[in-house]
Each structure stands twice: as C-alpha cells, then as structure tokens.
mmCIF file of C-alpha atoms and ligand atoms in Angstrom:
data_model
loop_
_atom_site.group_PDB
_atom_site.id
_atom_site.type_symbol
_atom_site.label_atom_id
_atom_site.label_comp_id
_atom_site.label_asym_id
_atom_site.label_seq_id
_atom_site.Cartn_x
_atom_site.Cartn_y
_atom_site.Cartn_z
ATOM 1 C CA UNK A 16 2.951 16.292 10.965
ATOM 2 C CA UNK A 17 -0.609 16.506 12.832
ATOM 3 C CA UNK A 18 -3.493 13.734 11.608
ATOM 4 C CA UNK A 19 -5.478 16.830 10.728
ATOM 5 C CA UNK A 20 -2.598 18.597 8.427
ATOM 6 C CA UNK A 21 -1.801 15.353 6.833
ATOM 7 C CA UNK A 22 -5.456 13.953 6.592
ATOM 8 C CA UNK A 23 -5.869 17.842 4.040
ATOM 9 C CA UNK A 24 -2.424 17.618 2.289
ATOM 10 C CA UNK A 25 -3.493 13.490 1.423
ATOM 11 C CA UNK A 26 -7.183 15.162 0.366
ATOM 12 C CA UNK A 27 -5.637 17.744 -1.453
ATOM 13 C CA UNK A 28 -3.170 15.231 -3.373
ATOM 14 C CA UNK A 29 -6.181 13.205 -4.119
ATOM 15 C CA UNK A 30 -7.942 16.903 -5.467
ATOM 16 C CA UNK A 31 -5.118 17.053 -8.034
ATOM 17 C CA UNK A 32 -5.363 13.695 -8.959
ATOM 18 C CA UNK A 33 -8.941 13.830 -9.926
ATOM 19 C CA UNK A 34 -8.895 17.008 -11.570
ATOM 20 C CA UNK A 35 -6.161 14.965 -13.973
ATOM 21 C CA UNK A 36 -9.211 12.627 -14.323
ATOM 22 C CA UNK A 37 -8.428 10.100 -11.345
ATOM 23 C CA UNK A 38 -11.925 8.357 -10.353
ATOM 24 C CA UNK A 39 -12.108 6.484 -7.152
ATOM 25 C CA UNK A 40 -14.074 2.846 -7.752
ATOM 26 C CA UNK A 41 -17.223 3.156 -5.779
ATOM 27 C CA UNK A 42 -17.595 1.008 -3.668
ATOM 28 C CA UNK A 43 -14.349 -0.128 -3.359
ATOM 29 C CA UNK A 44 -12.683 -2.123 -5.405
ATOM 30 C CA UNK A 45 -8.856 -3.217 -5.120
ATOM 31 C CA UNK A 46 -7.977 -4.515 -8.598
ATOM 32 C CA UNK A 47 -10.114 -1.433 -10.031
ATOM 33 C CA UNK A 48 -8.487 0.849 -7.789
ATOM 34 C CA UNK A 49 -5.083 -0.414 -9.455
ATOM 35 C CA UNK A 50 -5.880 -0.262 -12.530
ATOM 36 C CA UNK A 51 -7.121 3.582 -12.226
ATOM 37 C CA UNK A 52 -4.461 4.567 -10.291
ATOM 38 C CA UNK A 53 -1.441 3.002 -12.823
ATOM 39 C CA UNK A 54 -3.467 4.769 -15.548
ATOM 40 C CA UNK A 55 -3.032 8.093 -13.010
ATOM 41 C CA UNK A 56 0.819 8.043 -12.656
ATOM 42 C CA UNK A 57 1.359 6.482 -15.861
ATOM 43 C CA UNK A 58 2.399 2.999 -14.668
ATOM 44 C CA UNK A 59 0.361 -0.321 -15.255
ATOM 45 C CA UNK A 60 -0.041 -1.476 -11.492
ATOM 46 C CA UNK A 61 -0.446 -5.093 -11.097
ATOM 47 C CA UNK A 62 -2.003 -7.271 -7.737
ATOM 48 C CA UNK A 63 -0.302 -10.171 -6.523
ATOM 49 C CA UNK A 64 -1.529 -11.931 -3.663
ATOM 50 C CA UNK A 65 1.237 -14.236 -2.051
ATOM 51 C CA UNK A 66 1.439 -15.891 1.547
ATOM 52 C CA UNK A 67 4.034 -13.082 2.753
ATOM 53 C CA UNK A 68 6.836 -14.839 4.732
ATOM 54 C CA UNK A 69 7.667 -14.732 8.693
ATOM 55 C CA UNK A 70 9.009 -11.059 9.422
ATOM 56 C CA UNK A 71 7.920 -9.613 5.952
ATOM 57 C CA UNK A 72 5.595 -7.231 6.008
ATOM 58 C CA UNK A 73 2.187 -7.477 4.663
ATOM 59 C CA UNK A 74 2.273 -5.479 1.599
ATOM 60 C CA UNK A 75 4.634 -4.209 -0.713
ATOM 61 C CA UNK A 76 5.530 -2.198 -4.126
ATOM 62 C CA UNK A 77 7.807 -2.967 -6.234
ATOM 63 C CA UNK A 78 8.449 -1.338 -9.404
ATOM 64 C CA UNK A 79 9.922 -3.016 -12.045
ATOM 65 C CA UNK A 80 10.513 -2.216 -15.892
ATOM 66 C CA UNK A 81 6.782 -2.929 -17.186
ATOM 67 C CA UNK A 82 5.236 -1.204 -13.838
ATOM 68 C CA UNK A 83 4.303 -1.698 -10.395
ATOM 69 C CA UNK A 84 3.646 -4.855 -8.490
ATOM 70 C CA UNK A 85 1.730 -4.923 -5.335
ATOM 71 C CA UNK A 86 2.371 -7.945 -3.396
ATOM 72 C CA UNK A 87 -0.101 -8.784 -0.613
ATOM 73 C CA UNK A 88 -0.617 -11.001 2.003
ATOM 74 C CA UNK A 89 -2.974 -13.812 0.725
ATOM 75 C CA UNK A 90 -3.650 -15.518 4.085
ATOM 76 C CA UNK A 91 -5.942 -12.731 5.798
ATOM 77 C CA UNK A 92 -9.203 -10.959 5.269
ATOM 78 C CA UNK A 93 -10.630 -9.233 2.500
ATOM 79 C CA UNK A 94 -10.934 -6.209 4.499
ATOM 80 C CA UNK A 95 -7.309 -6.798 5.779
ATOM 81 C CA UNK A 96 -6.018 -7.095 2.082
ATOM 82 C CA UNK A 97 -7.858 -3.610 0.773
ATOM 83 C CA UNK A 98 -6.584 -2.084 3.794
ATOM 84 C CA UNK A 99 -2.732 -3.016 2.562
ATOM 85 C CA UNK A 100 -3.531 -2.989 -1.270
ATOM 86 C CA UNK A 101 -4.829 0.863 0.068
ATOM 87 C CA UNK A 102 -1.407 1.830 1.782
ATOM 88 C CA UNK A 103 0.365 0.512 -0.857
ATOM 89 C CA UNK A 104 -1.386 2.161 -3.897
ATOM 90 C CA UNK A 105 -0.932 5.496 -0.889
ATOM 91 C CA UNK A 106 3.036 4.971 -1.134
ATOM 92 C CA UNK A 107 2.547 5.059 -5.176
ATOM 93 C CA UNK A 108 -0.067 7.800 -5.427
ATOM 94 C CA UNK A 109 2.695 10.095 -2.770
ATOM 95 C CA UNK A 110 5.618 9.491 -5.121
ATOM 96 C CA UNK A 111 7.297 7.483 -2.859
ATOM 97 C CA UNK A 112 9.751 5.213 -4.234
ATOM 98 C CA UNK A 113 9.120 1.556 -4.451
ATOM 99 C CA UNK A 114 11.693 -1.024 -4.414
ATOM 100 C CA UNK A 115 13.287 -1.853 -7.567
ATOM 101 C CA UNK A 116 13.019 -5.495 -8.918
ATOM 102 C CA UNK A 117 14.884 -6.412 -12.446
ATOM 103 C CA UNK A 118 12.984 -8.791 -15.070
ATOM 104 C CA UNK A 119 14.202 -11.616 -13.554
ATOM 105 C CA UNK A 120 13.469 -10.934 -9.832
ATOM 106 C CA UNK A 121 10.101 -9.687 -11.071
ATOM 107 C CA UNK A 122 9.328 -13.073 -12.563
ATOM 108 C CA UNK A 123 10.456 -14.841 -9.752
ATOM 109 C CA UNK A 124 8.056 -12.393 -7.515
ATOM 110 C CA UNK A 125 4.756 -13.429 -10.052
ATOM 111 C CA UNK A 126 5.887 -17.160 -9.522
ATOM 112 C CA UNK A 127 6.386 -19.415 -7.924
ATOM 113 C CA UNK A 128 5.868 -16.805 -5.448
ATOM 114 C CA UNK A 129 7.574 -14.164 -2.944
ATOM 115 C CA UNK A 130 10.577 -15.960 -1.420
ATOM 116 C CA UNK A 131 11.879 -14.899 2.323
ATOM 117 C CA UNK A 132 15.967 -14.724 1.002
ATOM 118 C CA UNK A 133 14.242 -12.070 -1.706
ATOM 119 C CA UNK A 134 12.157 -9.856 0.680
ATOM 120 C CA UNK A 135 15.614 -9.496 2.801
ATOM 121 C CA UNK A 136 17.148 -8.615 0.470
ATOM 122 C CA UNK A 137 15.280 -5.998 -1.638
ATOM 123 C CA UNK A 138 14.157 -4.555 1.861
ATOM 124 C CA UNK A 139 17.755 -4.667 2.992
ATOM 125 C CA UNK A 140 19.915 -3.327 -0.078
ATOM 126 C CA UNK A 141 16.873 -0.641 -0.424
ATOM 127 C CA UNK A 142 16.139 0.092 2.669
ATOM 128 C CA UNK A 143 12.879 1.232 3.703
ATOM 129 C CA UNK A 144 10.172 3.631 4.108
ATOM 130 C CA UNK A 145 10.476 6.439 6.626
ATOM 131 C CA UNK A 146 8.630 6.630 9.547
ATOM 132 C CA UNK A 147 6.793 9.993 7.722
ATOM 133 C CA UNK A 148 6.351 7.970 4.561
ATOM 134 C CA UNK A 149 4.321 5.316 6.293
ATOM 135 C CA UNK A 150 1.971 8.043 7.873
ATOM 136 C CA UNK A 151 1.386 9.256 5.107
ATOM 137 C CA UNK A 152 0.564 6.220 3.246
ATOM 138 C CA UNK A 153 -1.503 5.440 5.753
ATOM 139 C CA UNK A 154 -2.802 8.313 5.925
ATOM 140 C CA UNK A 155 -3.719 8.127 2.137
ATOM 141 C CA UNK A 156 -4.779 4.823 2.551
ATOM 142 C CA UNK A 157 -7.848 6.179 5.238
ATOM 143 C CA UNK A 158 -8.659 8.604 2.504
ATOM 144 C CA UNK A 159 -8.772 5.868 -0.642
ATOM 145 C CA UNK A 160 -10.919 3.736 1.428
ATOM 146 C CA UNK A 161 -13.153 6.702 2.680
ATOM 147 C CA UNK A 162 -13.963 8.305 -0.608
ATOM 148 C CA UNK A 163 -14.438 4.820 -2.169
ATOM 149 C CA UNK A 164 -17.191 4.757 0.598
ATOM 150 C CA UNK A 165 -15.415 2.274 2.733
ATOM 151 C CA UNK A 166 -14.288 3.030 6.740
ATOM 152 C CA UNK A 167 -16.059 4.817 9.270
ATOM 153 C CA UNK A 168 -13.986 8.604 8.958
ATOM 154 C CA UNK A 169 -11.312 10.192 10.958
ATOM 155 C CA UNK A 170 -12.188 9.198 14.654
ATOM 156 C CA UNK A 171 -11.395 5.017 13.232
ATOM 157 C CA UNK A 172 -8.729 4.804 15.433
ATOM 158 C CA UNK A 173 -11.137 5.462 18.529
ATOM 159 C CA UNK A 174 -13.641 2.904 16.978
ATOM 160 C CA UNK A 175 -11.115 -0.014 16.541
ATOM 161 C CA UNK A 176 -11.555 -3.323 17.853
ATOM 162 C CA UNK A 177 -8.459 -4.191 20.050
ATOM 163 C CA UNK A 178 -7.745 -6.209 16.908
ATOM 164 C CA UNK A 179 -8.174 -3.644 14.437
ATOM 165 C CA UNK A 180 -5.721 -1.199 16.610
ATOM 166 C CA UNK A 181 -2.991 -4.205 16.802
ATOM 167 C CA UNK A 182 -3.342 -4.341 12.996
ATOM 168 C CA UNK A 183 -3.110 -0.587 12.625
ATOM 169 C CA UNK A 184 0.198 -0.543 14.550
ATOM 170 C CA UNK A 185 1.694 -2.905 13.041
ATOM 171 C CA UNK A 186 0.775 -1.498 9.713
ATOM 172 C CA UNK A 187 2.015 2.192 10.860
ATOM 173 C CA UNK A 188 4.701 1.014 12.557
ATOM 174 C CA UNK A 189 6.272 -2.090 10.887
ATOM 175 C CA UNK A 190 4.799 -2.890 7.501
ATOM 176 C CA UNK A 191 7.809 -2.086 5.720
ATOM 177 C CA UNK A 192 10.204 -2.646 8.590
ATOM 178 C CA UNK A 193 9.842 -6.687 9.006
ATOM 179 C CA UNK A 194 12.420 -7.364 12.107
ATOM 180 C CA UNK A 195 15.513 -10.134 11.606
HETATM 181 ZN ZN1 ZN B 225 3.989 1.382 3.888
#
C-alpha cells in the first residue's frame, strides 16, 4: 500500500475511533494514551517497561485474560519509548492480534521481568507480524504521535537524523522479527 493511502485509511480508523468517543492526550502522553485507548477497544491496556533482551524487539503486546500488556524497552529515550509504546498501541488500535500470554506467563512478564527463553518462544509458537501489519502500525503510530501534537508530519522520514532513520528501520523492519 502507498504512504499516502495508508497515512488516510490510519486517519480514517482514528475518525471512527473518535466519533466512538476516543480522545487523543494532548500533548502526548504514553500511560494516558493507554489508558484511553483500552477504554476504546474495551481492554484495560497496561505499560511495562523492561530491559528487552539481545534479539528481542523493542516493544511488544501481549494480550492476556485481564487485557493488554505493552512491554517496552526501558534502556532508551523517552522519545524512543513513545515512539514504540505508539506502534504498539497502532497494532491494538488496527485489530491486529497480539500474542497470547496465560496468567502465569503474564505474571512472570510483570515480574521479575521479560525473560529471553519467553520472548522466543511466544514470538516463535505465534509467529509474527506481517510485513503490512508493521506498516501499518507504524503508520498509525506517525498519526498517534502527530495528532497528540508530537513529530514533525509526513515528510519525517526526509528530516531524520541518520540515527533516527536507523531506528525507523529497524522498527519497520524488525521490531517484531528479533533474528536467532
Ligand atoms: Zn510492530
């Protein structure tokens, strides 16, 4: 799908979410952006922030009996961490499924904390995110952090830092694909 025709279908997904009464924090706000978004699709989304292991990526959803987690890579920047809590809340607001924990893999996620053996294997017996699912998270993510009156608009990939546009590939192209 073009930037452009999946930069309006993420706009108009957002449309329908605020004429159900979705209201994007402004300015932005992570843990408020959770919290109005699990009260959107009728899930209580919760934040975890966790030093992601080696080869895992840097955010992901997990959905387990009493709602979503969002796990998060603690060991980067604040702007870094919207950016992922962003694409993640973008994979929920889609519809795209998250990876399934039970109770007691969901307690072991909230502590002591997100274990490498566990990542492998929820990303492995799950699977993971298409290549189109990512874009459009992504994509969605742009347009959270936009209307929350974050990020500079469509032409950011132009205005990244060599930095930035490392992090942005990585993010389109591997966040839910960790390698070994
Ligand atoms: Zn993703």
């Amino acid at each position: 799908m073009k930037p452009s025709t999946l930069r309006r279908a993420c706009l108009h997904r957002l449309e329908e979410l605020r004429a159900q009464g979705l209201d994007l924090p402004r300015p932005f706000d992570a843990r408020e952006l959770c919290r109005r978004v699990g009260a959107a699709v009728g899930q209580p989304i919760s934040l975890v922030a966790v030093p992601m292991p080696s080869g895992a990526p840097y955010g992901l959803t997990f959905f387990t009996d009493a709602g979503h987690i969002v796990a998060y890579e603690r060991r980067t920047s604040r702007v870094h961490q919207d950016h992922i809590v962003a694409h993640e809340l973008g994979h929920v607001l889609l519809g795209h499924r998250s990876f399934a924990l039970d109770d007691e893999a969901a307690t072991r996620l909230l502590f002591p904390g997100l274990r490498p053996t566990m990542v492998h294997r929820v990303l492995n017996r799950d699977g993971a995110y298409t290549r189109a699912e990512e874009q459009e998270a992504e994509m969605m993510a742009t347009v959270l952090l936009e209307e929350s009156g974050r990020h500079p608009g469509p032409s950011a990939d132009r205005d990244l830092s060599p930095g930035d546009a490392a992090l942005q590939a990585r993010l389109r192209h591997g966040l839910e694909h960790p390698t070994g």
